Coordinates of C-alpha atoms in Angstrom, one line a residue:
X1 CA -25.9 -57.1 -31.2
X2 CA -28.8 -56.9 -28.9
X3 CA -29.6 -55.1 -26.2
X4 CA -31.7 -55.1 -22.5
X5 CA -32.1 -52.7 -20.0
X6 CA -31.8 -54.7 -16.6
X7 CA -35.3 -54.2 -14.4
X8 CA -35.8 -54.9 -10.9
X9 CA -36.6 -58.0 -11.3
X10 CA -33.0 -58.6 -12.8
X11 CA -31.2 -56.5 -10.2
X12 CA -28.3 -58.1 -8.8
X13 CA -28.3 -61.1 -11.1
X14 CA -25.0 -62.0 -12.7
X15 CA -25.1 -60.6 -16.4
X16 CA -25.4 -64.3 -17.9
X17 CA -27.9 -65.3 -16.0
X18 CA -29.6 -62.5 -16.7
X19 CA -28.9 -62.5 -20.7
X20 CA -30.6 -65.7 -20.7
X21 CA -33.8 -64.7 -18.9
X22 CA -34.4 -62.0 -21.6
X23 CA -33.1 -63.8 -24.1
X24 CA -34.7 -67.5 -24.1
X25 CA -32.8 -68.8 -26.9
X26 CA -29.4 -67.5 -26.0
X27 CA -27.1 -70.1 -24.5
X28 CA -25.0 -69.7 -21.3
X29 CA -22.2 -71.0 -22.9
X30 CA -22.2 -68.7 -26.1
X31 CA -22.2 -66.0 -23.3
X32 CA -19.5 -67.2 -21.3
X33 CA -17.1 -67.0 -24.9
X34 CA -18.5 -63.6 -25.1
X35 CA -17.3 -62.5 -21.6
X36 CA -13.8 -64.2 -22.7
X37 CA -13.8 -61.8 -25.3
X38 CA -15.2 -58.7 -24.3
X39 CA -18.1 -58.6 -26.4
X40 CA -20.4 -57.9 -23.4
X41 CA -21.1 -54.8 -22.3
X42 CA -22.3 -53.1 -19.3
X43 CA -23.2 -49.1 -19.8
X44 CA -20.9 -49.3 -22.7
X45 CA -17.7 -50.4 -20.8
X46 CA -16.7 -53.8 -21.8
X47 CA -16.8 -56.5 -19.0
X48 CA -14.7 -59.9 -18.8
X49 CA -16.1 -62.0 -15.9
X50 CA -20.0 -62.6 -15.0
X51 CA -20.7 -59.8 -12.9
X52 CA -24.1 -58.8 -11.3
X53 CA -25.9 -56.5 -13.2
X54 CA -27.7 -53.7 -11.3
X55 CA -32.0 -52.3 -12.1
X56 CA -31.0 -49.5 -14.9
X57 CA -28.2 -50.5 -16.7
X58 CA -28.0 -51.2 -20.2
X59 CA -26.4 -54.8 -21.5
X60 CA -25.0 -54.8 -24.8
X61 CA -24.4 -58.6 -26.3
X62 CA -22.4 -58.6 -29.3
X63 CA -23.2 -62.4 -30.9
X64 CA -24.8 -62.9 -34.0
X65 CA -28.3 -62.4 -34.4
X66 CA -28.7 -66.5 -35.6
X67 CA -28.4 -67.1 -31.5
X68 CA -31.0 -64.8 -30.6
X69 CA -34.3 -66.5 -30.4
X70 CA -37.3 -66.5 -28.6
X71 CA -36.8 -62.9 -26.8
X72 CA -38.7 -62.5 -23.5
X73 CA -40.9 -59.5 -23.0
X74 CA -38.7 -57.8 -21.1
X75 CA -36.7 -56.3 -23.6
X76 CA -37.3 -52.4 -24.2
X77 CA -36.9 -52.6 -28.2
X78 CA -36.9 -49.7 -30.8
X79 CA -37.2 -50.0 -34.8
X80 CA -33.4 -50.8 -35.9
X81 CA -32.4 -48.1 -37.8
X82 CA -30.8 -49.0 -41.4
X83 CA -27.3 -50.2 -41.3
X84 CA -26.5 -47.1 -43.6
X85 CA -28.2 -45.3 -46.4
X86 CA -26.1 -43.5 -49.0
X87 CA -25.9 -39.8 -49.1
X88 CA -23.9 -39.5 -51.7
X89 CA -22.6 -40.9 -55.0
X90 CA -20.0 -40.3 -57.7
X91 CA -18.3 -42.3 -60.2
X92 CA -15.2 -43.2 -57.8
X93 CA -16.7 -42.5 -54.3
X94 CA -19.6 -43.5 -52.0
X95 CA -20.3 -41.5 -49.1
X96 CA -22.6 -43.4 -46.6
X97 CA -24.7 -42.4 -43.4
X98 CA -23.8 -45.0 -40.7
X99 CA -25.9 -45.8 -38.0
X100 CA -24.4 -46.1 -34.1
X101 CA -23.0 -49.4 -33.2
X102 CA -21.9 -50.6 -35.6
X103 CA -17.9 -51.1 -36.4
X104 CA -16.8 -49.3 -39.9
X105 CA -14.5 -52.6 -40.5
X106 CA -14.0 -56.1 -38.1
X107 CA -11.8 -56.5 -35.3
X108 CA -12.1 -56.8 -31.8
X109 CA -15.2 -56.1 -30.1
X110 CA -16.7 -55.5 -33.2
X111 CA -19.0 -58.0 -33.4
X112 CA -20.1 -59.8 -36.7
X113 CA -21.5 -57.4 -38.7
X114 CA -19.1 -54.5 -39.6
X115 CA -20.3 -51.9 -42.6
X116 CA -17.4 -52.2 -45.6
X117 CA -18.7 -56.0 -45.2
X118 CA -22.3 -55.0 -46.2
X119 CA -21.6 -52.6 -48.3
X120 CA -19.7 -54.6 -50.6
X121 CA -22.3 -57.4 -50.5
X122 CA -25.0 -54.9 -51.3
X123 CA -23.3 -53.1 -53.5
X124 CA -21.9 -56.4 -55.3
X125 CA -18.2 -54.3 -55.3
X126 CA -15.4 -56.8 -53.4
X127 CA -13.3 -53.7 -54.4
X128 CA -15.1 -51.0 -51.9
X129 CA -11.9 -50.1 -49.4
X130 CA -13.3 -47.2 -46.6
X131 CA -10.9 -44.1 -47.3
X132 CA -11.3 -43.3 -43.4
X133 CA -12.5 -44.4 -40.1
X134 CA -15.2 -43.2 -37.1
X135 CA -16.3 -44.9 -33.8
X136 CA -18.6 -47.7 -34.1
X137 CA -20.6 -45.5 -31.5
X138 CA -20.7 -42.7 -33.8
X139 CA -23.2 -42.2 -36.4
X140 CA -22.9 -40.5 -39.6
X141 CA -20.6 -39.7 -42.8
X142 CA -18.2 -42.3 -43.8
X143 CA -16.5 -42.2 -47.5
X144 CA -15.6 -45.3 -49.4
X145 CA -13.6 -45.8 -52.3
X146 CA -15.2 -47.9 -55.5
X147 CA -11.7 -49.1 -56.5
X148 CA -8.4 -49.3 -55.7
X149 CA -7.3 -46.0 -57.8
X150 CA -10.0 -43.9 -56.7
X151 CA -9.2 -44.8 -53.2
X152 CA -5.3 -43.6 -53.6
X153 CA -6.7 -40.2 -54.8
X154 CA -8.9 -40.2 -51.7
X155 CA -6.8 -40.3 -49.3
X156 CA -4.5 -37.5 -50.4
X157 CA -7.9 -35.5 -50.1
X158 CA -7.1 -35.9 -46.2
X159 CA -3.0 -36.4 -46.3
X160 CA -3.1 -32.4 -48.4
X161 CA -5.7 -30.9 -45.9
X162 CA -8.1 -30.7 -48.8
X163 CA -11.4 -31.8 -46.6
X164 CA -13.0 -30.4 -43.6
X165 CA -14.9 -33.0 -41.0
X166 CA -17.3 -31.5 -38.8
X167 CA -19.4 -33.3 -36.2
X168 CA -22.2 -32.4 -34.3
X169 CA -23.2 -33.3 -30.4
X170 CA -24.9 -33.0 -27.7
X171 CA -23.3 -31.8 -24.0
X172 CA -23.3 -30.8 -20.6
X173 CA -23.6 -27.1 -20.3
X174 CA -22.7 -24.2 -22.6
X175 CA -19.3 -24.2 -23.4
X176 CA -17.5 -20.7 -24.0
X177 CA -13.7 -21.1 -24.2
X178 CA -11.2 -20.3 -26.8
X179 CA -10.1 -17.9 -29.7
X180 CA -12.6 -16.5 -31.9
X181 CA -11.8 -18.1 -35.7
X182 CA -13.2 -17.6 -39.2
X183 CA -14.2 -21.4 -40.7
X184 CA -13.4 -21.9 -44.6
X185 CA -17.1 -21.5 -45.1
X186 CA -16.7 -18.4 -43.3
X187 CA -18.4 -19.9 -39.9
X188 CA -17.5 -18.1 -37.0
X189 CA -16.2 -20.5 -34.3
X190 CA -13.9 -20.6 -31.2
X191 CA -11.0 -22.6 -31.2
X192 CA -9.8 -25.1 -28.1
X193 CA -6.3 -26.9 -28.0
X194 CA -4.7 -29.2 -25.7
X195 CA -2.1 -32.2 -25.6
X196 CA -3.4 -35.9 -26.3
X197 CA -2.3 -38.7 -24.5
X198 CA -2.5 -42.7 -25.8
X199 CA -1.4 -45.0 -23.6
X200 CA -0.8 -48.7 -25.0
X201 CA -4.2 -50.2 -24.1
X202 CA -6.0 -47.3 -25.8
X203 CA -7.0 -45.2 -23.3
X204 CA -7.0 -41.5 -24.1
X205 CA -6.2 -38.2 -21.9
X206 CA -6.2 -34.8 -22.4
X207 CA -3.8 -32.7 -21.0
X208 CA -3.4 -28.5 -20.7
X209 CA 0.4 -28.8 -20.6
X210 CA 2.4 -31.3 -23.1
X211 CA 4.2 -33.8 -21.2
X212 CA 6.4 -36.7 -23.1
X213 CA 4.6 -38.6 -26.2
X214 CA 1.5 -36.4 -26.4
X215 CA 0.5 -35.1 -29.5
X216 CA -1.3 -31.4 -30.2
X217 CA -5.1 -31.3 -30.9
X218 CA -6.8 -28.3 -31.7
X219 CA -11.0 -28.8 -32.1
X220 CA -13.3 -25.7 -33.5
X221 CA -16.6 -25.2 -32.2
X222 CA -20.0 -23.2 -31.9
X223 CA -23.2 -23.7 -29.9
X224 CA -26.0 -24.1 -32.4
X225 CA -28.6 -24.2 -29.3
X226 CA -29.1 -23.9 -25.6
X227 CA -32.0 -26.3 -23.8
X228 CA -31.9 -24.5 -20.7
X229 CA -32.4 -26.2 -17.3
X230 CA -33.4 -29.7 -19.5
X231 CA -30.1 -31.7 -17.7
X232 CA -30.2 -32.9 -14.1
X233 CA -30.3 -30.4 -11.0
X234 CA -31.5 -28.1 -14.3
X235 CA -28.1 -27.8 -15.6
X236 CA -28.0 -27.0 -19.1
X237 CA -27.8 -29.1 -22.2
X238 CA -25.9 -27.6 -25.8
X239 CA -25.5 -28.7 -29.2
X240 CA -22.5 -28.2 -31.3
X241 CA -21.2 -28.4 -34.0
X242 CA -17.7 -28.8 -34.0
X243 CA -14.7 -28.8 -37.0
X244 CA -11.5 -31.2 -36.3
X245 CA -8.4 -29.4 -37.3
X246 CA -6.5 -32.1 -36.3
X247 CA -7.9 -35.7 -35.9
X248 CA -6.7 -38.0 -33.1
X249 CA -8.2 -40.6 -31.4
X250 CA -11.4 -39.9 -29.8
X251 CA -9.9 -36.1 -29.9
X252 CA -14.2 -34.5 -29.6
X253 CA -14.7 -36.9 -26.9
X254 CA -12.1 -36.7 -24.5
X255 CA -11.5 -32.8 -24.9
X256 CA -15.0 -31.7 -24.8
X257 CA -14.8 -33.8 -21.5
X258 CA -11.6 -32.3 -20.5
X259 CA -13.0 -28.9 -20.7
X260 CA -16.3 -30.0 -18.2
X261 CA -18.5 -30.3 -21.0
X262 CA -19.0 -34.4 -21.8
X263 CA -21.2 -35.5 -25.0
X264 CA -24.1 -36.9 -23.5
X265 CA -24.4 -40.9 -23.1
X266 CA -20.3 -41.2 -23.5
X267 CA -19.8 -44.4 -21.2
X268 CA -16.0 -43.7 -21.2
X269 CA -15.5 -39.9 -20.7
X270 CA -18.9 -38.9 -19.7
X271 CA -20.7 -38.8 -16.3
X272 CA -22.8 -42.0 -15.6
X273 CA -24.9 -40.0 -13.4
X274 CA -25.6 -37.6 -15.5
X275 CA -26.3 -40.0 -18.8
X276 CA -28.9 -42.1 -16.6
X277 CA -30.9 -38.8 -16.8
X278 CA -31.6 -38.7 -20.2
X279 CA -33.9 -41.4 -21.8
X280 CA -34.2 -42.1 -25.3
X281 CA -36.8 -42.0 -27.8
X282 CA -38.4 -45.3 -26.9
X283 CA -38.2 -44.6 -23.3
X284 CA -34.7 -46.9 -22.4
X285 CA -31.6 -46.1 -21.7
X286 CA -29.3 -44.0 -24.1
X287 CA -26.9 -46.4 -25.4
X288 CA -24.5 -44.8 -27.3
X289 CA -22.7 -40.8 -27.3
X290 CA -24.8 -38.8 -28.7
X291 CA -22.0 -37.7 -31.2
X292 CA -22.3 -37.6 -35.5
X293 CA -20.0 -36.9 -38.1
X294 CA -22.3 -34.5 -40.3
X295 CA -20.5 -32.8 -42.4
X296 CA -17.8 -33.2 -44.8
X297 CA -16.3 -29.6 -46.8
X298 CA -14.2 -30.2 -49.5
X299 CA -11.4 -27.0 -50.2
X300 CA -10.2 -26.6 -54.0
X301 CA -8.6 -30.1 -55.1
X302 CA -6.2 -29.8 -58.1
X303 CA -7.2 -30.9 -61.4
X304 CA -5.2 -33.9 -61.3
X305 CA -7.1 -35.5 -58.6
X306 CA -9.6 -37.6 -59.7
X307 CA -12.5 -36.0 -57.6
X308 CA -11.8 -32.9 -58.5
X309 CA -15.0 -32.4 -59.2
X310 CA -15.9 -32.1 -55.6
X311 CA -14.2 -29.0 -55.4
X312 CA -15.8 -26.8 -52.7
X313 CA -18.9 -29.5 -52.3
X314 CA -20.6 -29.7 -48.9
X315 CA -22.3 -33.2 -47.7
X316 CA -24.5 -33.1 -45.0
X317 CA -26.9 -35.4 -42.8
X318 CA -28.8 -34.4 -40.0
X319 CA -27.8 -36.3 -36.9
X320 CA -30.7 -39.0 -35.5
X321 CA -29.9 -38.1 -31.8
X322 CA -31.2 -41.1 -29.2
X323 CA -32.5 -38.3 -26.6
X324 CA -35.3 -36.7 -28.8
X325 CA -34.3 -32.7 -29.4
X326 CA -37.5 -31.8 -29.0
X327 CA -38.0 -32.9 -25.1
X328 CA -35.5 -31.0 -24.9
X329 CA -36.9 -28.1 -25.8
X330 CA -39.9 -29.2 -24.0
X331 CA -37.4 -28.8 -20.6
X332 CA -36.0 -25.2 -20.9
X333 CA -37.2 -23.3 -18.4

């Protein structure tokens, strides 16, 4: 995947014309089969027809890097982070640190590259299986399974409630709702629940009041700091860390959003005008919400489990945010 933030003198251009002016070895028909299949997108919303691109958007093309040659001088580029680095290690388990953008497994929209792919080829283990899932927009912790029998004890870790997942973000405002709640860890949180809503094409809603087919969610969370005044208009800017007690799709997303508070550079729940604000560390546009999985808290798991040795372990990662903290800081009033 590659990316361009459009300039003026790409406003108003239709995206494949302007994917070939930044991208000189890029064909139009390669993008046109890109289009058919959603792989292009515009401020991380997928597009299917060649519409015009306006000054300040982000283009993401997902094709393989082979058809990328010759990039103009218009692209705003950033070192590419590693496609993961390992955190972790025991005999039966790999726990990985996955960079944003990039799909935990192929399908749809995915692109090419997907990270249980390159992780068995660098590992030279055919037999890695990924014992669970997280956004290909979301960095951070993802577990994989060295075998087939490890991977079965693995996922009871999850099916028996025996591991915690907590996340950390970045959002709009300070939020303060919910029931005060002692963590495992004894972390003093608040606790938020609401009613999810899937609809067949995927899309997600939150809702206060359960209406037919939704299912219960329930999200811990405290503010680990305030950047006062350093959104637009001065509004204020939080990070959390938050604990899923239950784990639908896109649950921190959509219910942070629900509540007024949207992770920063979210393209689906968030506020565009708002995510335009922020710039990231190279200067361009944030590209992906600003959203990691950073922690994983294993409870007591019985001796018969194969990793029991894990019991009460803690793996953490500090989260590689696009919008540098430290500007941040730099904005408080």
């Amino acid at each position: 995947m590659r990316s361009f933030e459009v300039t003026r003198d790409l406003d108003n251009q239709h995206v494949v014309k302007a994917a070939t002016t930044v991208f000189k070895g890029l064909k139009a028909a390669d993008l046109y089969k890109a289009l058919k299949k959603k792989d292009i997108k515009i401020d991380g919303k997928r597009i299917s027809s060649d519409i015009a691109v306006k000054e300040g958007q982000t283009v993401e093309v997902w094709l393989p890097d082979s058809l990328f040659e010759g990039e103009g001088d218009k692209v705003k580029s950033a070192p590419k982070d590693p496609d993961y680095k390992i955190a972790a290690e025991t005999d039966g388990l790999l726990i990985v640190n996955k960079r944003q953008g990039l799909a935990v497994h192929s399908g749809k929209n995915t692109g090419e590259d997907n990270l249980i792919d390159i992780v068995r080829k660098s590992t030279h283990n055919n037999s890695m299986e990924l014992v669970h899932r997280i956004d290909m927009n979301t960095g951070g912790l993802v577990m994989l399974a060295k075998d087939k029998e490890y991977l079965e004890d693995a996922i009871k870790l999850f099916k028996n409630d025996l591991l915690i997942k907590r996340y950390r973000c970045l959002v709009v405002g300070v939020p303060d709702m919910g029931e005060t709640v002692i963590c495992e860890d004894d972390a003093i949180m608040k606790e938020v629940s609401a009613f999810l809503e899937k609809t067949p094409s995927g899309n997600v809603y939150v809702h206060d009041i359960e209406k037919p087919g939704d299912l219960p969610i329930t999200t811990r969370y405290r503010v680990l700091e305030v950047f006062k005044g350093a959104g637009p208009d001065r509004t204020d800017v939080a990070e959390l860390e938050c604990e899923l007690v239950t784990g639908r799709t896109h649950q921190i997303r959509a219910q942070f959003a629900h509540l007024g508070h949207p992770i920063l550079g979210d393209g689906n729940y968030g506020r565009n005008k708002i995510n335009t604000f922020f710039k990231s560390r190279n200067g361009g546009k944030v590209r992906y919400q600003q959203l990691f999985a950073t922690t994983l808290l294993m409870r007591r798991i019985p001796a018969d489990n194969l990793h029991h040795v894990l019991s009460g372990r803690k793996f953490e990662i500090e989260p590689r945010y696009e919008i540098e903290v430290e500007r941040l800081r730099k904005n408080k009033k």
